[in-house]
mmCIF file of C-alpha atoms and ligand atoms in Angstrom:
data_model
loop_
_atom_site.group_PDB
_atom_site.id
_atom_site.type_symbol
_atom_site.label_atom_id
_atom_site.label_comp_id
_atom_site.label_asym_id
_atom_site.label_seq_id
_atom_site.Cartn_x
_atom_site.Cartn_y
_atom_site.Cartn_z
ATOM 1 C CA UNK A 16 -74.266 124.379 2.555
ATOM 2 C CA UNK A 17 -75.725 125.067 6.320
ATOM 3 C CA UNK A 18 -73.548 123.487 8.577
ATOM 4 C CA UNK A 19 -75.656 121.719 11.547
ATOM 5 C CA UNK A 20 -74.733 122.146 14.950
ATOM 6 C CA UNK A 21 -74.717 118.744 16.131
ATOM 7 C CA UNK A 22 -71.413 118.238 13.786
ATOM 8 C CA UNK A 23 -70.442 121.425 13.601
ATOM 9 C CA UNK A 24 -69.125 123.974 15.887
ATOM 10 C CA UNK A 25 -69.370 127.090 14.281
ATOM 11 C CA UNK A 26 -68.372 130.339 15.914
ATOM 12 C CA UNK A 27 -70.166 133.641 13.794
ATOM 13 C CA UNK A 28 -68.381 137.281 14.188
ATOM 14 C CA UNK A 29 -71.792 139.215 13.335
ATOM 15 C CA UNK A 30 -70.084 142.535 13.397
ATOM 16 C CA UNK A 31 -67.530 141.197 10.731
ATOM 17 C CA UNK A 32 -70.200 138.951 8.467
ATOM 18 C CA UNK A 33 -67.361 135.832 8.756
ATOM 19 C CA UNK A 34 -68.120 132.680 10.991
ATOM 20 C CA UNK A 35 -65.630 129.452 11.557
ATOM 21 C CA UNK A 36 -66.409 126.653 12.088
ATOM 22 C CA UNK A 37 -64.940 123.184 13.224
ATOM 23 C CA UNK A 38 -66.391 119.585 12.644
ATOM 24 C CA UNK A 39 -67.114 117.976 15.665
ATOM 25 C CA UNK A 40 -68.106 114.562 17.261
ATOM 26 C CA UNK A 41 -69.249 115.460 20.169
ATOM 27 C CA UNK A 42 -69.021 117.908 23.425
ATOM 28 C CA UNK A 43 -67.431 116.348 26.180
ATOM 29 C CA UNK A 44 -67.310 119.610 29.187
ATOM 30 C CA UNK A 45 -69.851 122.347 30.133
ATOM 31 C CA UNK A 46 -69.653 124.235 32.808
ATOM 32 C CA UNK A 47 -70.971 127.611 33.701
ATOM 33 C CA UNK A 48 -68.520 128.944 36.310
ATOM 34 C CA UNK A 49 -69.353 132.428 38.259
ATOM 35 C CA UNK A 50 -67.210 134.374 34.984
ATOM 36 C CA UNK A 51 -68.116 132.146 32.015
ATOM 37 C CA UNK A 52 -69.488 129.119 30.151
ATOM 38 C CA UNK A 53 -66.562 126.919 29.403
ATOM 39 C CA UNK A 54 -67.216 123.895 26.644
ATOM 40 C CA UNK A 55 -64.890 121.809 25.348
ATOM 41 C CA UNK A 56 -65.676 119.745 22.231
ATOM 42 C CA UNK A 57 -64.372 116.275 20.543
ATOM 43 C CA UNK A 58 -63.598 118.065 16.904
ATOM 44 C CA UNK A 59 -62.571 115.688 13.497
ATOM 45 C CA UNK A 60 -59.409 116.763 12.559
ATOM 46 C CA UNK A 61 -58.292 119.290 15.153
ATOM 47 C CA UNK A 62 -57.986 117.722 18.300
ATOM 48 C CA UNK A 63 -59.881 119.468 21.111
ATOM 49 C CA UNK A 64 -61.435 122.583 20.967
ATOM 50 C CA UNK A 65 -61.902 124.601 24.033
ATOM 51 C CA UNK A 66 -65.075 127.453 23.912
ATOM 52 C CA UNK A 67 -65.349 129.825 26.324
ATOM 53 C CA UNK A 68 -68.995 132.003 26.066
ATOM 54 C CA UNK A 69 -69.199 131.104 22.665
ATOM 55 C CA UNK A 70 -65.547 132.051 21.688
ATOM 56 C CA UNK A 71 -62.827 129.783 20.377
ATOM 57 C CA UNK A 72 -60.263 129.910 23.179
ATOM 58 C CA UNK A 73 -57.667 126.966 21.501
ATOM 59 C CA UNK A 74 -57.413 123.489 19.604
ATOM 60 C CA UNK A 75 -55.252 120.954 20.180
ATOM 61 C CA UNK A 76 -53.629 121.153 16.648
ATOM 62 C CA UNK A 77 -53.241 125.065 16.079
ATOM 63 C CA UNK A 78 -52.908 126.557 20.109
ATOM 64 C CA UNK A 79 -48.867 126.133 18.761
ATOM 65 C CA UNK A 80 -48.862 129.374 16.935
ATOM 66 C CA UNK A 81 -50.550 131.577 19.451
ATOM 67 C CA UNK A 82 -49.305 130.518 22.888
ATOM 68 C CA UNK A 83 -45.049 130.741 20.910
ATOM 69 C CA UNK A 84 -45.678 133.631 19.541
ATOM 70 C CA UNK A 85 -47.019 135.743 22.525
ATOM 71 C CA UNK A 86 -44.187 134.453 25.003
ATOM 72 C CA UNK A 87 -40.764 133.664 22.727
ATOM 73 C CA UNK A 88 -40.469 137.102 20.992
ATOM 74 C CA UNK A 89 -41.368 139.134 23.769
ATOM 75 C CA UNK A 90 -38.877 137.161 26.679
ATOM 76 C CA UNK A 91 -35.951 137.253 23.753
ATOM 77 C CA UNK A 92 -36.555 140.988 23.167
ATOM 78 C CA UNK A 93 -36.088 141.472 27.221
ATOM 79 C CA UNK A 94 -32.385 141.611 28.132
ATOM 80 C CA UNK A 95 -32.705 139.011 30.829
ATOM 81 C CA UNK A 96 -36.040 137.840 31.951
ATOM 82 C CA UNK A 97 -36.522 136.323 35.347
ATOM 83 C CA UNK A 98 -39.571 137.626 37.026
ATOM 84 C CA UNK A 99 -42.444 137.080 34.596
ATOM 85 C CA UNK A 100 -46.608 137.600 34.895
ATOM 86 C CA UNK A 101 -49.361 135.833 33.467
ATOM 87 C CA UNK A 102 -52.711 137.548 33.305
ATOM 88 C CA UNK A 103 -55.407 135.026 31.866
ATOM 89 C CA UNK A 104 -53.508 132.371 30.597
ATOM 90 C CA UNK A 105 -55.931 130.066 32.197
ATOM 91 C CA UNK A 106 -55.410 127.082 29.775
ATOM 92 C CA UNK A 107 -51.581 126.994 31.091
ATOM 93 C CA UNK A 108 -50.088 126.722 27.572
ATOM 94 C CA UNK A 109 -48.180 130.299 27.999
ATOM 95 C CA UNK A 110 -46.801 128.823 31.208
ATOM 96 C CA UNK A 111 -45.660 125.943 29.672
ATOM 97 C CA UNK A 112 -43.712 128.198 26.980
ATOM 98 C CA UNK A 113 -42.496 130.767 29.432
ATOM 99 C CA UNK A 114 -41.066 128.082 31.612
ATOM 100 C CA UNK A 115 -38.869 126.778 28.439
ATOM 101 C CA UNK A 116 -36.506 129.442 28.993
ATOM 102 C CA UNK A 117 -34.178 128.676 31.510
ATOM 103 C CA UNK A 118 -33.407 132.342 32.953
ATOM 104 C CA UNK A 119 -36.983 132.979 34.069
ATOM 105 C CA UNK A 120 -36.711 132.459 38.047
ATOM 106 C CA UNK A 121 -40.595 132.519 38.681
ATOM 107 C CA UNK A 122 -44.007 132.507 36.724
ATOM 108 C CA UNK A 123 -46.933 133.728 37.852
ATOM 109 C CA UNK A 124 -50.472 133.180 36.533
ATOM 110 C CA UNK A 125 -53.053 134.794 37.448
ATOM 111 C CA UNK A 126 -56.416 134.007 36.380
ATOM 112 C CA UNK A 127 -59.842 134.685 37.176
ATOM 113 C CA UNK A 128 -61.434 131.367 36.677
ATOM 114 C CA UNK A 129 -60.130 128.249 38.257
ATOM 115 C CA UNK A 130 -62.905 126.641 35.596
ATOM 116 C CA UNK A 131 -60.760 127.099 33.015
ATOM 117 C CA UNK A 132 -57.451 125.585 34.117
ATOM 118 C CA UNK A 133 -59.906 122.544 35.946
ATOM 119 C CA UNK A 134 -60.974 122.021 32.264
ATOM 120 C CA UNK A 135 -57.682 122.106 30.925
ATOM 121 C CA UNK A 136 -55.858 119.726 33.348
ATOM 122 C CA UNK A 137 -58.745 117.163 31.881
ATOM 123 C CA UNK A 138 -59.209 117.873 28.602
ATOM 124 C CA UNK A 139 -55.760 119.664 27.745
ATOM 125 C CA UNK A 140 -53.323 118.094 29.627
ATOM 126 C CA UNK A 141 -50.441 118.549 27.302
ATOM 127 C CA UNK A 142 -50.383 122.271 27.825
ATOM 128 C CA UNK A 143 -50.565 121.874 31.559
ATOM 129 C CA UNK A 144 -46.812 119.952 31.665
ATOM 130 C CA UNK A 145 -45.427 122.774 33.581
ATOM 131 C CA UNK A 146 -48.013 123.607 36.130
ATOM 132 C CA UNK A 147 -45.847 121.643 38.586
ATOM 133 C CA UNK A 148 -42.763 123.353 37.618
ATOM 134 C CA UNK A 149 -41.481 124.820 41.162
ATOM 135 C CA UNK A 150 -40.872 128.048 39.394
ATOM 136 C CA UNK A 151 -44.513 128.422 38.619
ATOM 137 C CA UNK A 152 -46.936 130.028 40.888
ATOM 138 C CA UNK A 153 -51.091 129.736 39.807
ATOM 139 C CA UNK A 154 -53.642 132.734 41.468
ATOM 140 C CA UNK A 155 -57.289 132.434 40.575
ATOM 141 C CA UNK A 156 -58.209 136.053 41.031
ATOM 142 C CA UNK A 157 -58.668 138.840 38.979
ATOM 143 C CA UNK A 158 -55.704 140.257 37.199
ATOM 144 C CA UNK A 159 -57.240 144.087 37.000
ATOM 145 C CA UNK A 160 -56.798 143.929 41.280
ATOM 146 C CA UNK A 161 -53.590 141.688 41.547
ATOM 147 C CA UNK A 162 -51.478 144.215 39.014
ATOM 148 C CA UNK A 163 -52.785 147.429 41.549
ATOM 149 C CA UNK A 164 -51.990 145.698 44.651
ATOM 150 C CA UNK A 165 -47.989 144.577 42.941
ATOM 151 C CA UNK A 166 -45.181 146.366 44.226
ATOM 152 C CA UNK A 167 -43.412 148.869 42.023
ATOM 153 C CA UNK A 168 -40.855 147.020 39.700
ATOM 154 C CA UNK A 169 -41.312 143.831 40.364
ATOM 155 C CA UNK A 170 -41.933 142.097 37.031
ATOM 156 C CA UNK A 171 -39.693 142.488 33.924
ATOM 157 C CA UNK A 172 -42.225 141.127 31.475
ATOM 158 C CA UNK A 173 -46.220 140.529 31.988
ATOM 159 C CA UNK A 174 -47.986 138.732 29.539
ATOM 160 C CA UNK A 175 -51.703 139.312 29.390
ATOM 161 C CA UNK A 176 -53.095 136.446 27.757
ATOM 162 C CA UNK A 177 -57.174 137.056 28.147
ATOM 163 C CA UNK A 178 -60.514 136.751 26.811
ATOM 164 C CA UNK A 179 -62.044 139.050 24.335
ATOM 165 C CA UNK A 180 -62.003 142.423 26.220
ATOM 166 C CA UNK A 181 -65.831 142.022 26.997
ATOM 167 C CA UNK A 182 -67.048 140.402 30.333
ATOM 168 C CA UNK A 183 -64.162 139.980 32.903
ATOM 169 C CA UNK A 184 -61.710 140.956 30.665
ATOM 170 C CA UNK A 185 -63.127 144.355 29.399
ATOM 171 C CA UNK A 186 -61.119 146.773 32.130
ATOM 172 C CA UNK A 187 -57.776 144.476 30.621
ATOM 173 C CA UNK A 188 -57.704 147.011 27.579
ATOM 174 C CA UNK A 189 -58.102 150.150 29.022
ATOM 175 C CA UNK A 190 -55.071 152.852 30.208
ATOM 176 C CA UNK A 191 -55.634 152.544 33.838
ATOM 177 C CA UNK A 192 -54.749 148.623 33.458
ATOM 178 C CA UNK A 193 -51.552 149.936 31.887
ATOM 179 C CA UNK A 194 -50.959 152.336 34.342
ATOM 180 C CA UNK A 195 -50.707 149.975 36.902
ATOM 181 C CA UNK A 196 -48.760 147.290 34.678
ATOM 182 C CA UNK A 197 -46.392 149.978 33.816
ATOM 183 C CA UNK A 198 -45.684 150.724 37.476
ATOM 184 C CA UNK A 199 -45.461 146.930 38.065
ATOM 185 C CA UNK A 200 -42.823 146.666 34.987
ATOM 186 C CA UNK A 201 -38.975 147.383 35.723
ATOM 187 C CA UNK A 202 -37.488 150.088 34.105
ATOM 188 C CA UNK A 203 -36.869 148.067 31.441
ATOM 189 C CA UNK A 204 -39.620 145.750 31.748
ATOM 190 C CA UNK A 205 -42.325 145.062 28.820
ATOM 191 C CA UNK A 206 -45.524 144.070 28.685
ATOM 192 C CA UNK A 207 -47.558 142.112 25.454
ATOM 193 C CA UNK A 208 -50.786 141.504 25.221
ATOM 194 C CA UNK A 209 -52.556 139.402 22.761
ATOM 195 C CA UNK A 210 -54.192 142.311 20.315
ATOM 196 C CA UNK A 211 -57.175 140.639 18.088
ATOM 197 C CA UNK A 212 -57.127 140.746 14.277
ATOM 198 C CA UNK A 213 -55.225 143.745 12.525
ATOM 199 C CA UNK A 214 -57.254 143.020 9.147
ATOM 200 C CA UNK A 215 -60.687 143.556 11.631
ATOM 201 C CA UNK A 216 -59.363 145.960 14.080
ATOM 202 C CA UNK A 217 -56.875 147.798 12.948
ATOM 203 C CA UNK A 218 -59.231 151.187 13.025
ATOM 204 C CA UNK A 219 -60.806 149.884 16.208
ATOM 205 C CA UNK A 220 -59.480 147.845 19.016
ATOM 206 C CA UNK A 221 -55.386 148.279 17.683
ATOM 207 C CA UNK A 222 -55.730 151.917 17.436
ATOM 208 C CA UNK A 223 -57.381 152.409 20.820
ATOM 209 C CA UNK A 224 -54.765 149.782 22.260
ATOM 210 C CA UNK A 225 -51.899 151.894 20.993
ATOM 211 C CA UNK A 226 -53.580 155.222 22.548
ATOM 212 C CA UNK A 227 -54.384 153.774 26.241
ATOM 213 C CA UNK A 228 -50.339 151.706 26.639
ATOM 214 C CA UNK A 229 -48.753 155.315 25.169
ATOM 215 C CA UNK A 230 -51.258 157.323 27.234
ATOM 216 C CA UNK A 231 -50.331 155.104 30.340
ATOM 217 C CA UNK A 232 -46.658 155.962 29.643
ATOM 218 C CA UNK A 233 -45.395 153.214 27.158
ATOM 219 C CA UNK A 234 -43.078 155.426 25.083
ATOM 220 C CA UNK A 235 -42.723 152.107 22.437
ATOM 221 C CA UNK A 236 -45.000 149.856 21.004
ATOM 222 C CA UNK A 237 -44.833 147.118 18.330
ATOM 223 C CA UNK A 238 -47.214 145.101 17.265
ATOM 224 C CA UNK A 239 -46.163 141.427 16.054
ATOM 225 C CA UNK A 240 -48.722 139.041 13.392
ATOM 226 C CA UNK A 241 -48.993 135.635 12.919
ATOM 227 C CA UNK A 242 -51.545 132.790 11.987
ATOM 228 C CA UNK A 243 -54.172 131.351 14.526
ATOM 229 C CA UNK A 244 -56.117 129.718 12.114
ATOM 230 C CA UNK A 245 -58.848 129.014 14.644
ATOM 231 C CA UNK A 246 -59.369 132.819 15.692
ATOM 232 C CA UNK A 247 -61.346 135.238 13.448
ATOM 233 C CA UNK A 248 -59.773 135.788 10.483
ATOM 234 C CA UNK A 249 -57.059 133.157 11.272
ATOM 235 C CA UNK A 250 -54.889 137.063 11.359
ATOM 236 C CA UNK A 251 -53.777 137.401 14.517
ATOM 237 C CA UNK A 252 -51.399 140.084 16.085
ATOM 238 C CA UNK A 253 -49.597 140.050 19.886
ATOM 239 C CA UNK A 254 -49.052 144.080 20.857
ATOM 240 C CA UNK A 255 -45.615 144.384 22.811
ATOM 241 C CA UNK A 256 -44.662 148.045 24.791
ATOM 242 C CA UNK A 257 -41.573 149.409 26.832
ATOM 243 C CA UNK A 258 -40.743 152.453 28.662
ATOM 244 C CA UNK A 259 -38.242 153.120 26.088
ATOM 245 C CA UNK A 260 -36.478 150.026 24.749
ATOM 246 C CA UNK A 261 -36.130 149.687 21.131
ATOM 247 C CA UNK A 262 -38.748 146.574 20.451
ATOM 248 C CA UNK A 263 -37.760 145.985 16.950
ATOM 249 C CA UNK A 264 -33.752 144.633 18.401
ATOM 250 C CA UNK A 265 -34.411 141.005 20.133
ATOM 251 C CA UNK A 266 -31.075 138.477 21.848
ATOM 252 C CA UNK A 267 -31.138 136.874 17.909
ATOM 253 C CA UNK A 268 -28.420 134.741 18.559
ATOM 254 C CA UNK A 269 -30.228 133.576 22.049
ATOM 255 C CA UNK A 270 -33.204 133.312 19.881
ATOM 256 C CA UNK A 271 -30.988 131.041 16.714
ATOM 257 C CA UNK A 272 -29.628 128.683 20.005
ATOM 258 C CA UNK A 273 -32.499 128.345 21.760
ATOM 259 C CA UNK A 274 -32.340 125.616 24.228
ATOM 260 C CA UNK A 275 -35.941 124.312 23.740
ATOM 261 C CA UNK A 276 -38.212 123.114 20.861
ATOM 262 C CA UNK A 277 -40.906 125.360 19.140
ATOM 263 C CA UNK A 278 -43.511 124.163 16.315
ATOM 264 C CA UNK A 279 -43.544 127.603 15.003
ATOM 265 C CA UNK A 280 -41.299 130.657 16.448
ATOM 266 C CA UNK A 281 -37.643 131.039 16.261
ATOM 267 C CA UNK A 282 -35.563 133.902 15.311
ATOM 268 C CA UNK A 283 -36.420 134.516 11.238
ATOM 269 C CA UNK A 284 -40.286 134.516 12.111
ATOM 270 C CA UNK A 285 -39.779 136.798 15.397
ATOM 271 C CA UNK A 286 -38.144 138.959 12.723
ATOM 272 C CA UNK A 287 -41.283 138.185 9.927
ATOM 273 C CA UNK A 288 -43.626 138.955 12.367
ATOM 274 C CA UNK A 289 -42.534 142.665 13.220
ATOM 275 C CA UNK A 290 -42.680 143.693 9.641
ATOM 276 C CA UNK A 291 -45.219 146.325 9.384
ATOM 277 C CA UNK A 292 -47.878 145.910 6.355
ATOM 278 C CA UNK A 293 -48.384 149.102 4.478
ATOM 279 C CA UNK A 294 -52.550 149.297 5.787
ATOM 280 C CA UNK A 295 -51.009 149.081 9.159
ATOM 281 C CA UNK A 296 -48.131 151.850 9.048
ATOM 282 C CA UNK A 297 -50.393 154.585 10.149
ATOM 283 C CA UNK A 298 -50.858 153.150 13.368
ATOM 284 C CA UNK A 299 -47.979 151.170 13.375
ATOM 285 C CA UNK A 300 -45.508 154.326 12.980
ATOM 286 C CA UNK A 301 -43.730 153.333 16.220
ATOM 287 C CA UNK A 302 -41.476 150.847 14.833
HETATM 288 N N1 SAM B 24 -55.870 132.851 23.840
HETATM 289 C C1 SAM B 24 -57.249 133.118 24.207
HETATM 290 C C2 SAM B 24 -57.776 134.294 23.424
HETATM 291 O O1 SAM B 24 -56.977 134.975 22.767
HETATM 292 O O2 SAM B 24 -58.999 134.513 23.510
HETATM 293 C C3 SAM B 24 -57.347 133.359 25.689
HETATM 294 C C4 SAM B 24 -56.783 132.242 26.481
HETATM 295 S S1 SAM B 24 -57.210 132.159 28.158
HETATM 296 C C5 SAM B 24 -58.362 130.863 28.129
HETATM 297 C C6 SAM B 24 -58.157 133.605 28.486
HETATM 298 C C7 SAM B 24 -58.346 133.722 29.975
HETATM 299 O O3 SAM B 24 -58.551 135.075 30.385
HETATM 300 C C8 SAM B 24 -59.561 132.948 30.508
HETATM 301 O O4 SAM B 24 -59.101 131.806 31.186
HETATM 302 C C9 SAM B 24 -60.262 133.942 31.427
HETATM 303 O O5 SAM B 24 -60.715 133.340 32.637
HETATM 304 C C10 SAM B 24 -59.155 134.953 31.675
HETATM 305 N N2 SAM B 24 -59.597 136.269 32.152
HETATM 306 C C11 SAM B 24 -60.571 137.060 31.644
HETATM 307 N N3 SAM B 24 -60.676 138.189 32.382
HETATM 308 C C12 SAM B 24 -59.730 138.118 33.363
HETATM 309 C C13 SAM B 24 -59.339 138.966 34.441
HETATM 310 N N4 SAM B 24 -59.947 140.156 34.653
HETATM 311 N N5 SAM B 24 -58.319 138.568 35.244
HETATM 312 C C14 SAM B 24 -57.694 137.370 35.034
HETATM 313 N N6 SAM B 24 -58.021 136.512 34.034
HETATM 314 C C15 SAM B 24 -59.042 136.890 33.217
#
């Protein structure tokens, strides 16, 4: 059946021969900023959909899953987080979930494209609830030059929620980003970054993630999966690294009484979600 693109939105992964798409009714935002082309579309069933260069960022109904599971299992593995970084994150909906837990003393985001978050204060405003949260603090610069310029030690957990690592977001993958996040991190500070598709990249962009954080001195690193239906695959992993702590021992009981709602996390799936499939152990031999 060929799907047309005025009620379909249909994202194709060449490379992979798989395509998604969502019915929509219409596209209500363009906008080519200086870093991107932001869209966001009316869909059927799924809420809004927000596109940036051609690439699913989120929908209203399924942005649950991704935005819980790259900030709840991460701050409840950290002993007591209170300083916390956002790189990317532009759509706000990691804020909104780092700002849930009541220890964390101040939030910064720092994104490249003010676009993004304009887009998502219109279109998304649900995820935006916290922007005005006095703990939160939103940059719209590049993260690659905010982490160098950081003094030593003064985050215990950054969160780098970005693109696809082409464009802006390219030099967010590579070890002398992690150098300078690791020197940014506490002694026992750790960092997690959202880590594509293990069933398409576990040979490619997994392995070479696990090579630059150890080869920037991350001495652990675990790798956590869940569903984003809306991402390629709809397999999705979140790659966490310390300087040492064990990542696979998380504040459980913190994470059974947790003083906030969630759609999707809570301590059984954080648990789930580290569980190591036997096509991944090779890489995976950290945990
Ligand atoms: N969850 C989405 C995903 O996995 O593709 C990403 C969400 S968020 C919209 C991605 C953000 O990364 C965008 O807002 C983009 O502007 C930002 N970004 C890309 N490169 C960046 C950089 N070098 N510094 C800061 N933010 C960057």
């Amino acid at each position: 059946m060929a799907l047309d693109d005025r009620n379909w939105f249909t994202e194709v992964f060449g490379d992979e021969g798989t395509a998604f798409s969502l019915k929509i009714t219409g596209r209500l935002h363009a906008e080519q900023t200086p870093f991107q082309k932001i869209e966001v579309y009316q869909t059927e069933r799924w809420g809004r959909l927000m596109v940036i260069d051609g690439c699913t960022m989120l929908t209203s109904r399924d942005n649950f899953t991704y935005h819980e599971m790259m900030a709840h299992p991460v701050l409840f593995t950290h002993p007591d987080p209170q300083q916390v970084l956002i790189i990317g994150g532009g759509d706000c909906g990691m804020l909104r979930e780092v700002l849930k837990h009541p220890g964390v003393e101040r939030c910064v985001q720092v994104d490249i494209d003010e676009g993004v978050t304009r887009a998502a204060r219109e279109y998304f405003p649900e995820l935006c609830s916290s922007n005005d949260d006095p703990r939160a603090e939103l940059r719209f610069e590049d993260g690659i030059q905010y982490i160098k310029d950081q003094a030593a030690g003064s985050f215990d957990v950054i969160i780098v929620d970005s693109t696809d690592p082409v464009g802006p977001a390219e030099g967010l993958f590579g070890e002398a980003f992690f150098r300078d996040v690791h020197r940014t991190l506490a002694e026992d500070g750790l960092l997690v970054q959202q880590s594509e598709s293990p069933i398409l990249h576990i040979e490619t962009l997994l392995k070479d993630l696990y090579q630059a954080m150890r080869g920037a001195g991350f001495t652990r690193v675990a790798t956590l999966q869940f569903p984003v239906v809306c991402y390629p695959t709809g397999w999705w992993s979140a790659t966490m690294a310390s300087k040492g702590g064990d990542l696979t021992r998380f504040r459980e009981e913190d994470a059974r009484n947790k003083p906030f709602a969630t759609e999707y996390y809570n301590a059984d799936i954080h648990r789930a979600a580290l569980a190591v499939p036997e096509f991944c152990k090779r890489l995976f031999t950290d945990q």
